[in-house]
Coordinates of C-alpha atoms in Angstrom, one line a residue:
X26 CA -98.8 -3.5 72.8
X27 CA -97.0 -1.2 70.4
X28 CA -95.8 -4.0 68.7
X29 CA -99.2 -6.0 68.6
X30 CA -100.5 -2.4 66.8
X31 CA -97.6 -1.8 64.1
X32 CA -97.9 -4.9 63.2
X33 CA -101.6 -5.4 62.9
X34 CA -101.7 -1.6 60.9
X35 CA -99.3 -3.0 59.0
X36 CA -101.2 -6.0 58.1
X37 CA -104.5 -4.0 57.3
X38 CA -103.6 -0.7 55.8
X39 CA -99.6 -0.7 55.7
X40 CA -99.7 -3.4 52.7
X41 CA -103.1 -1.9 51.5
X42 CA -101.6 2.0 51.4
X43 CA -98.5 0.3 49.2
X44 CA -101.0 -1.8 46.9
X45 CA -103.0 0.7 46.2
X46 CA -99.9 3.2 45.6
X47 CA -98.4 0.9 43.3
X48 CA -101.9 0.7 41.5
X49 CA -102.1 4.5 41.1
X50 CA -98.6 4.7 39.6
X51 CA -99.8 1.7 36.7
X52 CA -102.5 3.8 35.9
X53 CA -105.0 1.4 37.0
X54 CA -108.3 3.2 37.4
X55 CA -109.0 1.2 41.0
X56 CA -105.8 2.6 42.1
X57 CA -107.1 6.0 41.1
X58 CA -110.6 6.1 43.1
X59 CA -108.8 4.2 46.6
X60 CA -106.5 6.8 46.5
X61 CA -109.4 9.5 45.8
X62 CA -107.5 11.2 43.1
X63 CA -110.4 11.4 40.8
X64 CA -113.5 13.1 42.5
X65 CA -116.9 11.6 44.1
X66 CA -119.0 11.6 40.9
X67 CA -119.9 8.1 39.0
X68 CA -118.4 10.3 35.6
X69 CA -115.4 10.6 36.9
X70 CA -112.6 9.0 34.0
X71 CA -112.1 5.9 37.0
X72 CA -115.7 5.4 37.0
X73 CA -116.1 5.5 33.2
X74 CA -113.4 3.2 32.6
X75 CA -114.3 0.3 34.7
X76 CA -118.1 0.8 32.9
X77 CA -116.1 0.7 29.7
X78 CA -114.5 -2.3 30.7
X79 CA -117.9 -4.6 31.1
X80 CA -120.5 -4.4 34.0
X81 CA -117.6 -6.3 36.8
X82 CA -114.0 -6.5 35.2
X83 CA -111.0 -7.7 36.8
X84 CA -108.5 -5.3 37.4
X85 CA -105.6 -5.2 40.0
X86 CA -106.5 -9.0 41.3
X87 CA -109.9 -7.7 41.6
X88 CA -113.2 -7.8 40.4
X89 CA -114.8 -4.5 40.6
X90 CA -118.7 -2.5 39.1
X91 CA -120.3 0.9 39.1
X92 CA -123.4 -1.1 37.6
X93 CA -126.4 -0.5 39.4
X94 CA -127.5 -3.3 39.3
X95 CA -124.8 -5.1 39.7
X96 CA -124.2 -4.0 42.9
X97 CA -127.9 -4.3 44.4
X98 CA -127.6 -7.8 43.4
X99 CA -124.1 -8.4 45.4
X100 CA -125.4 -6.6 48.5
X101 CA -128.6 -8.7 48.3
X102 CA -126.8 -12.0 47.5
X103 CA -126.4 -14.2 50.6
X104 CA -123.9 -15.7 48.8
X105 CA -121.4 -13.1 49.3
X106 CA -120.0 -11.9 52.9
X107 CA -118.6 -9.2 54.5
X108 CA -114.6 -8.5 54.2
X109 CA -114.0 -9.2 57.4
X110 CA -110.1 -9.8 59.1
X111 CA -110.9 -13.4 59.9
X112 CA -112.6 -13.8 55.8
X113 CA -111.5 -17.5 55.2
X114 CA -110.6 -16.3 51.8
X115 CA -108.1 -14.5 53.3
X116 CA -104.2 -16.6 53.8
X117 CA -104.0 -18.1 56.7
X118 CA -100.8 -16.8 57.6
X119 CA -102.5 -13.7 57.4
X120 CA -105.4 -14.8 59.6
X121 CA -103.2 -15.9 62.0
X122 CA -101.3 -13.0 62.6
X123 CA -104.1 -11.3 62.5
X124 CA -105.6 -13.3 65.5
X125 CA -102.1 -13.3 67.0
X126 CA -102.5 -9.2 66.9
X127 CA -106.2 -8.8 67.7
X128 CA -106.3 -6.3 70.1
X129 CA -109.5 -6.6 71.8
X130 CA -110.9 -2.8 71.1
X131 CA -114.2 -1.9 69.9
X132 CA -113.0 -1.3 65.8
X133 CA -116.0 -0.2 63.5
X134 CA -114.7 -2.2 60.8
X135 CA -113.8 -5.7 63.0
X136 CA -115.7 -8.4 64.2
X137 CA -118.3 -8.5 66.6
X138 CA -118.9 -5.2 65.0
X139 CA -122.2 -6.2 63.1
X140 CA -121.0 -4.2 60.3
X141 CA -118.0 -6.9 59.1
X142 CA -119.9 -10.2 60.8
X143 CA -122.4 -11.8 58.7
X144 CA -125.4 -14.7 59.8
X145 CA -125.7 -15.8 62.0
X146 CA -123.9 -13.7 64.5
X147 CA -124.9 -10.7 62.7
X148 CA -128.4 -11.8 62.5
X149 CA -128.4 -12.2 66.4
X150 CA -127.0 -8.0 67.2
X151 CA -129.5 -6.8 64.8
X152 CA -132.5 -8.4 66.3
X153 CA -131.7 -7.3 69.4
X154 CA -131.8 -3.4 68.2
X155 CA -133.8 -3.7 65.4
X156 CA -137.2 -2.2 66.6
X157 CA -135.5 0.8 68.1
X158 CA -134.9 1.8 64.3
X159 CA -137.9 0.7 63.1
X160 CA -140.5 2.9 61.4
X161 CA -143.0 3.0 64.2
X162 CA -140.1 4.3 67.0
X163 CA -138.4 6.4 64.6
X164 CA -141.7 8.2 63.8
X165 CA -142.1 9.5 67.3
X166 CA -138.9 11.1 67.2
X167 CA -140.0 13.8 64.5
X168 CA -140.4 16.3 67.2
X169 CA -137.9 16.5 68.9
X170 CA -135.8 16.6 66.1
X171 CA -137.2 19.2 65.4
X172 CA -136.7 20.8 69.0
X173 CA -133.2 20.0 68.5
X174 CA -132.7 21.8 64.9
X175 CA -134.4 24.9 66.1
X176 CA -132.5 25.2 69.0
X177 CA -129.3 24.8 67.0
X178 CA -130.4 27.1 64.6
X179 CA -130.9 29.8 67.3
X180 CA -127.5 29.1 68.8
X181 CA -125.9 29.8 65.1
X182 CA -127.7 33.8 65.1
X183 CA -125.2 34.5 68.1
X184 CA -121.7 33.6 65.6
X185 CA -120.3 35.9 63.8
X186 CA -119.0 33.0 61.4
X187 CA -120.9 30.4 62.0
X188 CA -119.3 26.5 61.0
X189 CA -122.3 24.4 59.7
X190 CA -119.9 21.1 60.1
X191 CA -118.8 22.0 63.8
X192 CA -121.6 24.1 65.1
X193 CA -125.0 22.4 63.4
X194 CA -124.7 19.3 61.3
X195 CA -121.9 17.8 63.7
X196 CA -124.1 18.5 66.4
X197 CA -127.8 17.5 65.6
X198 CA -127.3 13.6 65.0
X199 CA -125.0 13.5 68.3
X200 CA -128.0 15.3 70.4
X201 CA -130.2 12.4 69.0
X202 CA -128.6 9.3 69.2
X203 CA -127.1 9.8 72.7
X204 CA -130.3 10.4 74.1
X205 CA -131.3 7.2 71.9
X206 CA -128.8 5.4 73.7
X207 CA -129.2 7.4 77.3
X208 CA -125.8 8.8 77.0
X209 CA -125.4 12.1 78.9
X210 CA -125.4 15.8 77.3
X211 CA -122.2 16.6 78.4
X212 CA -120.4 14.1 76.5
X213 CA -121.4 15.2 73.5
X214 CA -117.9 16.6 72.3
X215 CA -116.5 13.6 73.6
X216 CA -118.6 11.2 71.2
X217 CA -117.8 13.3 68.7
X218 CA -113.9 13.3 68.9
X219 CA -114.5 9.1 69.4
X220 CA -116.5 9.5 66.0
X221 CA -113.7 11.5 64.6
X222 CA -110.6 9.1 65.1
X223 CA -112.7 6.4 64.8
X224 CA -114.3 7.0 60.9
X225 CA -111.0 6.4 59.5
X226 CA -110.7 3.0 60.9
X227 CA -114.0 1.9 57.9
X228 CA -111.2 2.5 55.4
X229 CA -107.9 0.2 54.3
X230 CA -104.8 1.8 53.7
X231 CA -104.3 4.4 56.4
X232 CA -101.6 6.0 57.7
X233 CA -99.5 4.2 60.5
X234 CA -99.7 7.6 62.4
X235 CA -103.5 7.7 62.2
X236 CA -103.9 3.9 62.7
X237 CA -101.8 5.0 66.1
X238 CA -104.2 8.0 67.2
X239 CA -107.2 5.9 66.6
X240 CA -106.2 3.3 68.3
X241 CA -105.7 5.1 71.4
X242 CA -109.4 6.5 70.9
X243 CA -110.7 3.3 71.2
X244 CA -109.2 2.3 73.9
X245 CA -111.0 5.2 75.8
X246 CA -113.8 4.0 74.4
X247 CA -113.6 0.7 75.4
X248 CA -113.0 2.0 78.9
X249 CA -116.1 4.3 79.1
X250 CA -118.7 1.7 77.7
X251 CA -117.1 -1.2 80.0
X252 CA -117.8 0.9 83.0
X253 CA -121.3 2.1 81.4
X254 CA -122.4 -1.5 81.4
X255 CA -121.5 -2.9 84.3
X256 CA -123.9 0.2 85.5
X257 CA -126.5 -1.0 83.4
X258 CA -126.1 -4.3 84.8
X259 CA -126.6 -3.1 88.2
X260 CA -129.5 -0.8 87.5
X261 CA -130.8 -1.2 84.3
X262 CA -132.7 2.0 82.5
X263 CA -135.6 2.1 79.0
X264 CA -132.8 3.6 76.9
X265 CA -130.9 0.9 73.9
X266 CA -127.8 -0.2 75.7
X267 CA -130.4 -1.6 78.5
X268 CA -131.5 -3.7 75.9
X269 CA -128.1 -4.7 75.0
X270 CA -127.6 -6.1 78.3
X271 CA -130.7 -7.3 79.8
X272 CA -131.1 -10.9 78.0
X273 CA -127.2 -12.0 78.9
X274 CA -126.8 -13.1 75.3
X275 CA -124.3 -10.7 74.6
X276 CA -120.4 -11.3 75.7
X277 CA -119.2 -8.0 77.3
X278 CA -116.7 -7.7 74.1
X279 CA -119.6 -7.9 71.8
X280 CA -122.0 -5.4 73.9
X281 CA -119.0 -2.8 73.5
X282 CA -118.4 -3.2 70.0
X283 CA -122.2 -2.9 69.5
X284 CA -122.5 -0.4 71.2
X285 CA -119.6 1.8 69.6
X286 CA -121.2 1.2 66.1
X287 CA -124.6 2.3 67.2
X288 CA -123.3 5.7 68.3
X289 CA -121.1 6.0 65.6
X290 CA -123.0 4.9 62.7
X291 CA -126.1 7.0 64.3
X292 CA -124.5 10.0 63.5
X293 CA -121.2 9.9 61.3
X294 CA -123.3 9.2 57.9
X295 CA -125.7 11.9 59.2
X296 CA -123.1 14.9 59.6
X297 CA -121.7 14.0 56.4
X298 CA -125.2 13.7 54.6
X299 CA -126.0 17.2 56.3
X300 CA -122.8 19.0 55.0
X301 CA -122.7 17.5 51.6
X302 CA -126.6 18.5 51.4
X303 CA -125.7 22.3 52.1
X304 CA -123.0 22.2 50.0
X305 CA -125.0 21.0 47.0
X306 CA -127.6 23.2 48.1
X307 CA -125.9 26.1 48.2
X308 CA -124.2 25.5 44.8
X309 CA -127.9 25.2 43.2
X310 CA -130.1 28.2 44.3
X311 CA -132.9 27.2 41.4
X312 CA -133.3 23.9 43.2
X313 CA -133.9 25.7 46.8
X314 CA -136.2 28.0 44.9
X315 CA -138.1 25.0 44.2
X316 CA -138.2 23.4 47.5
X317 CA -139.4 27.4 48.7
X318 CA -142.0 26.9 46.2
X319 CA -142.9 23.5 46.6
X320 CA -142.2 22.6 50.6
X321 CA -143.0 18.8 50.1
X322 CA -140.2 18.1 47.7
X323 CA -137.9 18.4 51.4
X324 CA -138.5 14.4 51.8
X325 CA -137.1 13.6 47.7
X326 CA -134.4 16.2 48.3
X327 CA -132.7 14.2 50.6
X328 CA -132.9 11.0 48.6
X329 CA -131.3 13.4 45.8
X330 CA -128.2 14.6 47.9
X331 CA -127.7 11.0 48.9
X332 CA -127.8 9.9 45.4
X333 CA -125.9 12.8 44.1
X334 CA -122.9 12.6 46.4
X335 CA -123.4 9.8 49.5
X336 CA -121.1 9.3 52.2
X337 CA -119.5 6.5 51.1
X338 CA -118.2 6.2 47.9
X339 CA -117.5 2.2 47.9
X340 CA -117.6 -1.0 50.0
X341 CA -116.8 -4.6 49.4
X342 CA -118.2 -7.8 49.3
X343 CA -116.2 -11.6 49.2
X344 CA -117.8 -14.7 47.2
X345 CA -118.3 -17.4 50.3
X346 CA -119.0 -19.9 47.0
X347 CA -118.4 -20.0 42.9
X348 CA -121.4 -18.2 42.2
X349 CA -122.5 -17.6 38.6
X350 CA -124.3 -14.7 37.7
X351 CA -127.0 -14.3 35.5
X352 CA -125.6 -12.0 32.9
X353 CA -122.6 -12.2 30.9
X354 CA -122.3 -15.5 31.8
X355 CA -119.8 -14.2 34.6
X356 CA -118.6 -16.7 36.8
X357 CA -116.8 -15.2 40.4
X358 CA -114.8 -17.8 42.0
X359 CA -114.9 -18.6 45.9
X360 CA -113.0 -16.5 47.7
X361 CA -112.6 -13.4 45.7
X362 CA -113.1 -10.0 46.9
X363 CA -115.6 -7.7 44.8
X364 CA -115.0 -3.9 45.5
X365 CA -118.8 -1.8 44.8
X366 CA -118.6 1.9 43.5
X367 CA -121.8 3.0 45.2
X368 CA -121.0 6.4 44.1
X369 CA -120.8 4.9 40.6
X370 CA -124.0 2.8 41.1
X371 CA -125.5 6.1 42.2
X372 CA -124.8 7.5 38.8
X373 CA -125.4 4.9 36.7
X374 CA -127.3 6.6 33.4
X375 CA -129.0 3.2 32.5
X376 CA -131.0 4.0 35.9
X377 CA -131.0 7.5 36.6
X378 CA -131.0 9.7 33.6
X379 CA -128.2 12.6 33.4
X380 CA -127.1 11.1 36.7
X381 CA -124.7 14.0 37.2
X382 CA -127.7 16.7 37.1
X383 CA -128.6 17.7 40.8
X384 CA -132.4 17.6 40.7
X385 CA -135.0 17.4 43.4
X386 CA -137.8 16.7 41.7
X387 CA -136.0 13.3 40.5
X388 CA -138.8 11.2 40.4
X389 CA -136.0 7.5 41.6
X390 CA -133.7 9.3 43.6
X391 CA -134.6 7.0 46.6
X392 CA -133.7 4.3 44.4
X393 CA -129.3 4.9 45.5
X394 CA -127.5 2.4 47.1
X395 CA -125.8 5.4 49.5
X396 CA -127.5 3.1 52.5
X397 CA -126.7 -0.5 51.3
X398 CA -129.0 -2.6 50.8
X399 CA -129.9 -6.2 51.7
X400 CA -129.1 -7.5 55.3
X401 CA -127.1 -5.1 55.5
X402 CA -128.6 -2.3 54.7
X403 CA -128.0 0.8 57.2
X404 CA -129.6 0.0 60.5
X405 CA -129.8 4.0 61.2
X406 CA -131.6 4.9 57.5
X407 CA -134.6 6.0 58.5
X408 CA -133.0 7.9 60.9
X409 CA -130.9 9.6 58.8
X410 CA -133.6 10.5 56.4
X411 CA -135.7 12.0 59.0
X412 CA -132.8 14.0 60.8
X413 CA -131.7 15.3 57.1
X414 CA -135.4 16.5 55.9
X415 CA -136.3 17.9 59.2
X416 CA -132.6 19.6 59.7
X417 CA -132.7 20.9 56.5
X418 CA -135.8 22.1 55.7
X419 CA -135.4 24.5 59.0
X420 CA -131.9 25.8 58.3
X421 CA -132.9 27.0 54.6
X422 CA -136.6 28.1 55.7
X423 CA -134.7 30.3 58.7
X424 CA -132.5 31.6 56.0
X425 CA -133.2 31.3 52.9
X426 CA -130.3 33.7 51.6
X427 CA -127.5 31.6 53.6
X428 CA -124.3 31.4 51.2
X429 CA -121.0 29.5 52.1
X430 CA -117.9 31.9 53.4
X431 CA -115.6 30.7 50.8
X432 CA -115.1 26.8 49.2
X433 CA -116.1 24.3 52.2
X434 CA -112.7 22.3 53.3
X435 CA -113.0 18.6 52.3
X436 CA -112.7 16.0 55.4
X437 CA -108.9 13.9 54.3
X438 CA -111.1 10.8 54.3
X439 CA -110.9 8.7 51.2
X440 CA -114.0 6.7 50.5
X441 CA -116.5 8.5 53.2
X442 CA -116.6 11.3 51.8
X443 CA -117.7 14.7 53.7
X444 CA -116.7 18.0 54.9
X445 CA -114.3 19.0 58.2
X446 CA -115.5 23.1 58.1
X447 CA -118.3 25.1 56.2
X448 CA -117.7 28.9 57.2
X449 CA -121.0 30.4 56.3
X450 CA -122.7 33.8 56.7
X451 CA -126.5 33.4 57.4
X452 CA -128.1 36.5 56.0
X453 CA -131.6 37.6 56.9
X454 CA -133.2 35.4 58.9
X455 CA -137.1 35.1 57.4
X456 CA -139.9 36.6 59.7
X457 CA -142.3 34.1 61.0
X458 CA -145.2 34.2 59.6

């Protein structure tokens, strides 16, 4: 088994971590942003090079764009897939061993995950969950998200030095989604460490000892939701993972590696939206005077903080075909890979204006690419959007004079980008009424 790991770490992040290193040390502005050595923000010297190099130059064996538009036409295209270990584009020596290696555990970033499997597989797990994310179902979950903020919110009068990562916008999206998917209250801290170990795994280039600690992670995972549906098989209940099980179309592998993206994809982009949000926040006090002011600017603000700084800075797309776009008179051949700066996208001035000005009254900040977009767009967005207006709005109308203990401490993740502590001291909490 240990074996089977090394070499499969090395296969996916060992020869990525030396690639990109090597980039780095050329100077090569993709080296620079997969490395993270040059900040979030789409005017960071990376960023502005690749735009100064045309709207998707070559660089490092790779085509890469911070164009806006760009990128909404990749993610929309059909014509390109998912990176994916089992990518025909990819060697097949490499495939092989990577087949050779698979180790059967419920990875975020490997097939059947829906994330890295495209139609018509991937058309088949979303169907199946779709209408729990819907509009109409997430609607009805307004109040109790609420319930669940003010609680929290209570709970954070009683610290002395209250940690909004650990001790609110950690645990607000876990409350929700595992009673989504009827997981029990006291696991909580357990979903969250899964969550933890397992974020790293959406990234290329990790560290062997990290690739190690995950992987023992999801092996507990593995464990808990194989137990948890032969349950469910036995005595079904109205929660999501019921639903997961009830039509036998779904092999056991593929329920659990379903199921482990549902939990943590309903709350991992959440905590980080939340943190980056009262970071940015908290750094602009004229923009929370508006929102005092001018209470229904909540809903935009949140479109803003994911446009201003989302919580994933890039993601990648292979052509399945020679497709010729319609500008430039680019051609991208079969097979190669196409790396998006969302974060760049994000702050791309031909769309938004001064895209480096945090402002809340942005009139096409919803516009940002932070959730994807085509088929495979985030299953969990409106979710997220609900969770972050609601959450927010009630920690900053509780108190209104809350300032940060100090700089927040950045999480060591790469390209998701978000917070691992936010000391903070409250102030007055506002009187009702």
């Amino acid at each position: 088994m240990l074996t089977r790991t090394w070499t499969r770490w090395l296969l996916m992040h060992g020869l990525a971590r030396t690639y990109v290193q090597a980039s780095a040390r050329r100077g090569s502005p993709l080296g620079n942003l997969a490395r993270g050595s040059e900040g979030l923000l789409g005017s960071s010297p990376a960023i502005e090079e690749i735009r100064r190099r045309g709207r998707i130059p070559k660089m490092s064996g790779v085509h890469i764009t911070a164009d806006f538009e760009v990128c909404r036409l990749i993610l929309r295209d059909r014509r390109f897939g998912v990176v994916s270990p089992n990518h025909p584009a990819l060697p097949k020596p490499i495939r092989w061993l990577l087949a050779k290696t698979d180790l059967g555990l419920p990875n975020l970033g490997e097939p059947p995950s829906m994330l890295v499997t495209d139609p018509p597989d991937h058309t088949r797990y979303r169907r199946m969950v779709g209408n729990v994310f819907g509009p109409k179902s997430i609607a009805t979950l307004e109040e109790r998200i609420a319930e669940v903020a003010d609680d929290l919110i209570d709970r954070l009068e009683s610290k002395p030095r209250p940690d909004l990562i650990t001790d609110f916008s950690a645990q607000m999206p876990v409350t929700i989604i595992a009673e989504i998917l009827g997981l029990p209250a006291d696991m909580h801290s357990t979903l969250l460490k899964w969550g933890d170990s397992g974020a790293p795994l959406l990234e290329r280039g990790l560290s062997w000892a990290v690739y190690r600690d995950a992987v023992k992670d999801l092996a507990e995972v593995k464990e808990y939701f194989d137990q948890h549906f032969d349950e469910l098989t036995v005595a079904p209940r109205d929660d999501v993972l019921s639903m997961l099980v009830a039509d036998d179309v779904l092999t056991r592998r593929e329920q659990i590696a379903n199921a482990a993206l549902l939990l943590d994809a309903g709350f991992l982009t959440t905590v980080n939206m939340l943190g980056n949000g009262i970071a940015l926040l908290t750094s602009h006090p004229d923009q929370l005077e508006l929102l005092a002011d001018q209470p229904w600017l909540w809903r935009n603000a949140v479109e803003e903080v994911l446009r201003y700084d989302g919580p994933v800075r890039m993601t990648g797309r292979v052509a399945n075909c020679d497709v010729d776009l319609d500008f430039d008179h680019e051609r991208i051949p079969s097979g190669s890979l196409i790396l998006l700066s969302l974060a760049g996208a994000n702050h791309d001035p031909d769309v938004f204006p001064d895209p480096d000005r945090f402002d809340v009254t942005r009139d096409n900040a919803a516009e940002h690419l932070s959730f994807g977009s085509g088929i495979h767009g985030c299953l969990g967005a409106r979710l997220a959007r609900l969770e972050g207006t609601v959450a927010l709005r009630a920690l900053f109308d509780r108190y209104p004079n809350l300032r940060l203990d100090g700089p927040p401490i950045p999480h060591p993740l790469r390209n998701l980008h978000a917070y691992a502590s936010m000391p903070a001291e409250l102030g007055a909490a506002r009187t009702p009424g």
